[in-house]
């Protein structure tokens, strides 16, 4: 069976990486989590703000549950991750794990962040806009 290597150096756990077999169950929870994350990104038309926040909280719980299952972590380790890392770092790390599970990325978390930064530079680079004129 093929395995996915997930870089865990950024997490406050002992392992530097975890090998994961991309089983059907892992794929299912990955897709379910991705749906919740995407649906919680923006408020729906005429939605009460509190309902939007509840959807975001539900998506965050799903993301942490994904990490717990995929990385084989304990509740105590998940609580430590949640209390020690910035929320934006957790969100980005979940994006990294999701990308690996969906086959959209390979490599380390640092490589993932670097690729994201390069993509953002391409979109916002003022020189590229000047060159178009």
JSON list of C-alpha atoms in Angstrom, two decimals:
[
{"chain": "A", "resi": 1, "resn": "UNK", "atom": "CA", "xyz": [0.00, 0.00, 0.00]},
{"chain": "A", "resi": 2, "resn": "UNK", "atom": "CA", "xyz": [1.24, 3.45, -0.83]},
{"chain": "A", "resi": 3, "resn": "UNK", "atom": "CA", "xyz": [1.79, 5.86, 2.02]},
{"chain": "A", "resi": 4, "resn": "UNK", "atom": "CA", "xyz": [1.79, 9.63, 2.29]},
{"chain": "A", "resi": 5, "resn": "UNK", "atom": "CA", "xyz": [4.52, 11.25, 4.37]},
{"chain": "A", "resi": 6, "resn": "UNK", "atom": "CA", "xyz": [3.13, 14.18, 6.38]},
{"chain": "A", "resi": 7, "resn": "UNK", "atom": "CA", "xyz": [5.63, 16.66, 7.85]},
{"chain": "A", "resi": 8, "resn": "UNK", "atom": "CA", "xyz": [4.75, 17.36, 11.49]},
{"chain": "A", "resi": 9, "resn": "UNK", "atom": "CA", "xyz": [7.80, 19.42, 12.51]},
{"chain": "A", "resi": 10, "resn": "UNK", "atom": "CA", "xyz": [5.67, 22.53, 13.06]},
{"chain": "A", "resi": 11, "resn": "UNK", "atom": "CA", "xyz": [3.40, 20.73, 15.53]},
{"chain": "A", "resi": 12, "resn": "UNK", "atom": "CA", "xyz": [4.21, 20.50, 19.24]},
{"chain": "A", "resi": 13, "resn": "UNK", "atom": "CA", "xyz": [4.45, 16.71, 19.11]},
{"chain": "A", "resi": 14, "resn": "UNK", "atom": "CA", "xyz": [7.47, 14.39, 19.23]},
{"chain": "A", "resi": 15, "resn": "UNK", "atom": "CA", "xyz": [7.33, 12.99, 15.67]},
{"chain": "A", "resi": 16, "resn": "UNK", "atom": "CA", "xyz": [8.87, 14.96, 12.80]},
{"chain": "A", "resi": 17, "resn": "UNK", "atom": "CA", "xyz": [6.71, 13.13, 10.27]},
{"chain": "A", "resi": 18, "resn": "UNK", "atom": "CA", "xyz": [3.86, 10.66, 10.09]},
{"chain": "A", "resi": 19, "resn": "UNK", "atom": "CA", "xyz": [3.21, 8.03, 7.43]},
{"chain": "A", "resi": 20, "resn": "UNK", "atom": "CA", "xyz": [-0.44, 7.76, 6.45]},
{"chain": "A", "resi": 21, "resn": "UNK", "atom": "CA", "xyz": [-2.15, 5.16, 4.29]},
{"chain": "A", "resi": 22, "resn": "UNK", "atom": "CA", "xyz": [-4.77, 7.04, 2.24]},
{"chain": "A", "resi": 23, "resn": "UNK", "atom": "CA", "xyz": [-7.65, 4.67, 2.94]},
{"chain": "A", "resi": 24, "resn": "UNK", "atom": "CA", "xyz": [-11.25, 5.27, 1.92]},
{"chain": "A", "resi": 25, "resn": "UNK", "atom": "CA", "xyz": [-12.05, 6.38, 5.48]},
{"chain": "A", "resi": 26, "resn": "UNK", "atom": "CA", "xyz": [-9.25, 8.95, 5.40]},
{"chain": "A", "resi": 27, "resn": "UNK", "atom": "CA", "xyz": [-10.49, 10.22, 2.02]},
{"chain": "A", "resi": 28, "resn": "UNK", "atom": "CA", "xyz": [-14.06, 10.45, 3.33]},
{"chain": "A", "resi": 29, "resn": "UNK", "atom": "CA", "xyz": [-13.17, 12.52, 6.40]},
{"chain": "A", "resi": 30, "resn": "UNK", "atom": "CA", "xyz": [-10.86, 14.66, 4.28]},
{"chain": "A", "resi": 31, "resn": "UNK", "atom": "CA", "xyz": [-13.65, 15.51, 1.83]},
{"chain": "A", "resi": 32, "resn": "UNK", "atom": "CA", "xyz": [-16.23, 16.05, 4.61]},
{"chain": "A", "resi": 33, "resn": "UNK", "atom": "CA", "xyz": [-13.83, 18.40, 6.39]},
{"chain": "A", "resi": 34, "resn": "UNK", "atom": "CA", "xyz": [-13.03, 20.28, 3.20]},
{"chain": "A", "resi": 35, "resn": "UNK", "atom": "CA", "xyz": [-16.75, 20.82, 2.56]},
{"chain": "A", "resi": 36, "resn": "UNK", "atom": "CA", "xyz": [-17.23, 22.23, 6.07]},
{"chain": "A", "resi": 37, "resn": "UNK", "atom": "CA", "xyz": [-14.20, 24.50, 5.72]},
{"chain": "A", "resi": 38, "resn": "UNK", "atom": "CA", "xyz": [-15.31, 25.84, 2.35]},
{"chain": "A", "resi": 39, "resn": "UNK", "atom": "CA", "xyz": [-18.91, 26.35, 3.48]},
{"chain": "A", "resi": 40, "resn": "UNK", "atom": "CA", "xyz": [-17.77, 28.25, 6.57]},
{"chain": "A", "resi": 41, "resn": "UNK", "atom": "CA", "xyz": [-15.52, 30.69, 4.72]},
{"chain": "A", "resi": 42, "resn": "UNK", "atom": "CA", "xyz": [-18.16, 33.35, 4.08]},
{"chain": "A", "resi": 43, "resn": "UNK", "atom": "CA", "xyz": [-21.51, 34.29, 5.61]},
{"chain": "A", "resi": 44, "resn": "UNK", "atom": "CA", "xyz": [-24.56, 33.14, 3.69]},
{"chain": "A", "resi": 45, "resn": "UNK", "atom": "CA", "xyz": [-27.07, 35.65, 2.40]},
{"chain": "A", "resi": 46, "resn": "UNK", "atom": "CA", "xyz": [-29.39, 36.81, 5.23]},
{"chain": "A", "resi": 47, "resn": "UNK", "atom": "CA", "xyz": [-27.55, 34.60, 7.74]},
{"chain": "A", "resi": 48, "resn": "UNK", "atom": "CA", "xyz": [-27.42, 35.71, 11.36]},
{"chain": "A", "resi": 49, "resn": "UNK", "atom": "CA", "xyz": [-23.85, 36.44, 12.42]},
{"chain": "A", "resi": 50, "resn": "UNK", "atom": "CA", "xyz": [-24.07, 33.98, 15.30]},
{"chain": "A", "resi": 51, "resn": "UNK", "atom": "CA", "xyz": [-25.00, 31.21, 12.86]},
{"chain": "A", "resi": 52, "resn": "UNK", "atom": "CA", "xyz": [-21.98, 32.06, 10.74]},
{"chain": "A", "resi": 53, "resn": "UNK", "atom": "CA", "xyz": [-19.73, 31.84, 13.81]},
{"chain": "A", "resi": 54, "resn": "UNK", "atom": "CA", "xyz": [-21.30, 28.49, 14.74]},
{"chain": "A", "resi": 55, "resn": "UNK", "atom": "CA", "xyz": [-20.48, 27.15, 11.25]},
{"chain": "A", "resi": 56, "resn": "UNK", "atom": "CA", "xyz": [-16.92, 28.38, 11.62]},
{"chain": "A", "resi": 57, "resn": "UNK", "atom": "CA", "xyz": [-16.61, 26.69, 15.03]},
{"chain": "A", "resi": 58, "resn": "UNK", "atom": "CA", "xyz": [-18.00, 23.45, 13.58]},
{"chain": "A", "resi": 59, "resn": "UNK", "atom": "CA", "xyz": [-15.49, 23.62, 10.72]},
{"chain": "A", "resi": 60, "resn": "UNK", "atom": "CA", "xyz": [-12.60, 24.21, 13.15]},
{"chain": "A", "resi": 61, "resn": "UNK", "atom": "CA", "xyz": [-13.65, 21.17, 15.20]},
{"chain": "A", "resi": 62, "resn": "UNK", "atom": "CA", "xyz": [-13.84, 19.09, 12.00]},
{"chain": "A", "resi": 63, "resn": "UNK", "atom": "CA", "xyz": [-10.34, 20.28, 11.02]},
{"chain": "A", "resi": 64, "resn": "UNK", "atom": "CA", "xyz": [-8.89, 19.29, 14.39]},
{"chain": "A", "resi": 65, "resn": "UNK", "atom": "CA", "xyz": [-10.72, 15.95, 14.23]},
{"chain": "A", "resi": 66, "resn": "UNK", "atom": "CA", "xyz": [-9.14, 15.40, 10.80]},
{"chain": "A", "resi": 67, "resn": "UNK", "atom": "CA", "xyz": [-5.67, 16.00, 12.23]},
{"chain": "A", "resi": 68, "resn": "UNK", "atom": "CA", "xyz": [-6.42, 13.71, 15.15]},
{"chain": "A", "resi": 69, "resn": "UNK", "atom": "CA", "xyz": [-7.53, 10.84, 12.91]},
{"chain": "A", "resi": 70, "resn": "UNK", "atom": "CA", "xyz": [-5.02, 11.22, 10.09]},
{"chain": "A", "resi": 71, "resn": "UNK", "atom": "CA", "xyz": [-1.98, 11.84, 12.28]},
{"chain": "A", "resi": 72, "resn": "UNK", "atom": "CA", "xyz": [-3.05, 9.38, 14.98]},
{"chain": "A", "resi": 73, "resn": "UNK", "atom": "CA", "xyz": [-2.97, 12.02, 17.72]},
{"chain": "A", "resi": 74, "resn": "UNK", "atom": "CA", "xyz": [-4.52, 11.95, 21.16]},
{"chain": "A", "resi": 75, "resn": "UNK", "atom": "CA", "xyz": [-7.04, 14.49, 22.43]},
{"chain": "A", "resi": 76, "resn": "UNK", "atom": "CA", "xyz": [-4.30, 15.87, 24.67]},
{"chain": "A", "resi": 77, "resn": "UNK", "atom": "CA", "xyz": [-2.01, 16.41, 21.65]},
{"chain": "A", "resi": 78, "resn": "UNK", "atom": "CA", "xyz": [-4.80, 18.13, 19.71]},
{"chain": "A", "resi": 79, "resn": "UNK", "atom": "CA", "xyz": [-5.50, 20.39, 22.70]},
{"chain": "A", "resi": 80, "resn": "UNK", "atom": "CA", "xyz": [-1.79, 21.26, 22.85]},
{"chain": "A", "resi": 81, "resn": "UNK", "atom": "CA", "xyz": [-1.73, 22.10, 19.13]},
{"chain": "A", "resi": 82, "resn": "UNK", "atom": "CA", "xyz": [-4.84, 24.25, 19.54]},
{"chain": "A", "resi": 83, "resn": "UNK", "atom": "CA", "xyz": [-3.46, 26.10, 22.56]},
{"chain": "A", "resi": 84, "resn": "UNK", "atom": "CA", "xyz": [0.12, 26.63, 21.32]},
{"chain": "A", "resi": 85, "resn": "UNK", "atom": "CA", "xyz": [-0.19, 27.41, 17.61]},
{"chain": "A", "resi": 86, "resn": "UNK", "atom": "CA", "xyz": [-1.75, 30.51, 16.12]},
{"chain": "A", "resi": 87, "resn": "UNK", "atom": "CA", "xyz": [-5.12, 29.84, 14.56]},
{"chain": "A", "resi": 88, "resn": "UNK", "atom": "CA", "xyz": [-3.88, 30.94, 11.14]},
{"chain": "A", "resi": 89, "resn": "UNK", "atom": "CA", "xyz": [-1.02, 28.42, 11.41]},
{"chain": "A", "resi": 90, "resn": "UNK", "atom": "CA", "xyz": [-3.45, 25.64, 12.29]},
{"chain": "A", "resi": 91, "resn": "UNK", "atom": "CA", "xyz": [-5.68, 26.61, 9.37]},
{"chain": "A", "resi": 92, "resn": "UNK", "atom": "CA", "xyz": [-2.73, 26.64, 6.98]},
{"chain": "A", "resi": 93, "resn": "UNK", "atom": "CA", "xyz": [-1.44, 23.32, 8.31]},
{"chain": "A", "resi": 94, "resn": "UNK", "atom": "CA", "xyz": [-4.85, 21.72, 7.80]},
{"chain": "A", "resi": 95, "resn": "UNK", "atom": "CA", "xyz": [-4.70, 23.05, 4.22]},
{"chain": "A", "resi": 96, "resn": "UNK", "atom": "CA", "xyz": [-1.32, 21.35, 3.84]},
{"chain": "A", "resi": 97, "resn": "UNK", "atom": "CA", "xyz": [-2.67, 18.01, 5.13]},
{"chain": "A", "resi": 98, "resn": "UNK", "atom": "CA", "xyz": [-5.77, 18.30, 2.94]},
{"chain": "A", "resi": 99, "resn": "UNK", "atom": "CA", "xyz": [-3.59, 19.04, -0.11]},
{"chain": "A", "resi": 100, "resn": "UNK", "atom": "CA", "xyz": [-1.46, 15.97, 0.57]},
{"chain": "A", "resi": 101, "resn": "UNK", "atom": "CA", "xyz": [-4.49, 13.74, 1.06]},
{"chain": "A", "resi": 102, "resn": "UNK", "atom": "CA", "xyz": [-6.11, 14.98, -2.16]},
{"chain": "A", "resi": 103, "resn": "UNK", "atom": "CA", "xyz": [-2.88, 14.52, -4.11]},
{"chain": "A", "resi": 104, "resn": "UNK", "atom": "CA", "xyz": [-2.53, 18.24, -4.80]},
{"chain": "A", "resi": 105, "resn": "UNK", "atom": "CA", "xyz": [0.81, 18.64, -3.01]},
{"chain": "A", "resi": 106, "resn": "UNK", "atom": "CA", "xyz": [3.83, 16.68, -1.91]},
{"chain": "A", "resi": 107, "resn": "UNK", "atom": "CA", "xyz": [6.78, 17.47, 0.33]},
{"chain": "A", "resi": 108, "resn": "UNK", "atom": "CA", "xyz": [7.26, 19.30, 3.57]},
{"chain": "A", "resi": 109, "resn": "UNK", "atom": "CA", "xyz": [5.09, 21.91, 5.24]},
{"chain": "A", "resi": 110, "resn": "UNK", "atom": "CA", "xyz": [7.86, 24.46, 4.61]},
{"chain": "A", "resi": 111, "resn": "UNK", "atom": "CA", "xyz": [7.70, 23.66, 0.87]},
{"chain": "A", "resi": 112, "resn": "UNK", "atom": "CA", "xyz": [3.93, 24.08, 0.98]},
{"chain": "A", "resi": 113, "resn": "UNK", "atom": "CA", "xyz": [4.20, 27.49, 2.67]},
{"chain": "A", "resi": 114, "resn": "UNK", "atom": "CA", "xyz": [6.92, 28.58, 0.23]},
{"chain": "A", "resi": 115, "resn": "UNK", "atom": "CA", "xyz": [4.74, 27.59, -2.75]},
{"chain": "A", "resi": 116, "resn": "UNK", "atom": "CA", "xyz": [1.80, 29.51, -1.28]},
{"chain": "A", "resi": 117, "resn": "UNK", "atom": "CA", "xyz": [3.97, 32.59, -0.75]},
{"chain": "A", "resi": 118, "resn": "UNK", "atom": "CA", "xyz": [5.21, 32.38, -4.34]},
{"chain": "A", "resi": 119, "resn": "UNK", "atom": "CA", "xyz": [1.63, 32.05, -5.61]},
{"chain": "A", "resi": 120, "resn": "UNK", "atom": "CA", "xyz": [0.61, 35.10, -3.59]},
{"chain": "A", "resi": 121, "resn": "UNK", "atom": "CA", "xyz": [3.56, 37.09, -4.94]},
{"chain": "A", "resi": 122, "resn": "UNK", "atom": "CA", "xyz": [2.55, 36.26, -8.51]},
{"chain": "A", "resi": 123, "resn": "UNK", "atom": "CA", "xyz": [-0.96, 37.54, -7.87]},
{"chain": "A", "resi": 124, "resn": "UNK", "atom": "CA", "xyz": [0.08, 40.75, -6.09]},
{"chain": "A", "resi": 125, "resn": "UNK", "atom": "CA", "xyz": [3.40, 41.58, -7.77]},
{"chain": "A", "resi": 126, "resn": "UNK", "atom": "CA", "xyz": [3.10, 45.22, -8.91]},
{"chain": "A", "resi": 127, "resn": "UNK", "atom": "CA", "xyz": [5.88, 44.68, -11.50]},
{"chain": "A", "resi": 128, "resn": "UNK", "atom": "CA", "xyz": [3.80, 42.09, -13.30]},
{"chain": "A", "resi": 129, "resn": "UNK", "atom": "CA", "xyz": [0.95, 44.60, -13.62]},
{"chain": "A", "resi": 130, "resn": "UNK", "atom": "CA", "xyz": [3.34, 47.23, -15.03]},
{"chain": "A", "resi": 131, "resn": "UNK", "atom": "CA", "xyz": [4.70, 44.75, -17.58]},
{"chain": "A", "resi": 132, "resn": "UNK", "atom": "CA", "xyz": [1.21, 44.17, -18.95]},
{"chain": "A", "resi": 133, "resn": "UNK", "atom": "CA", "xyz": [0.91, 47.81, -20.12]}
]
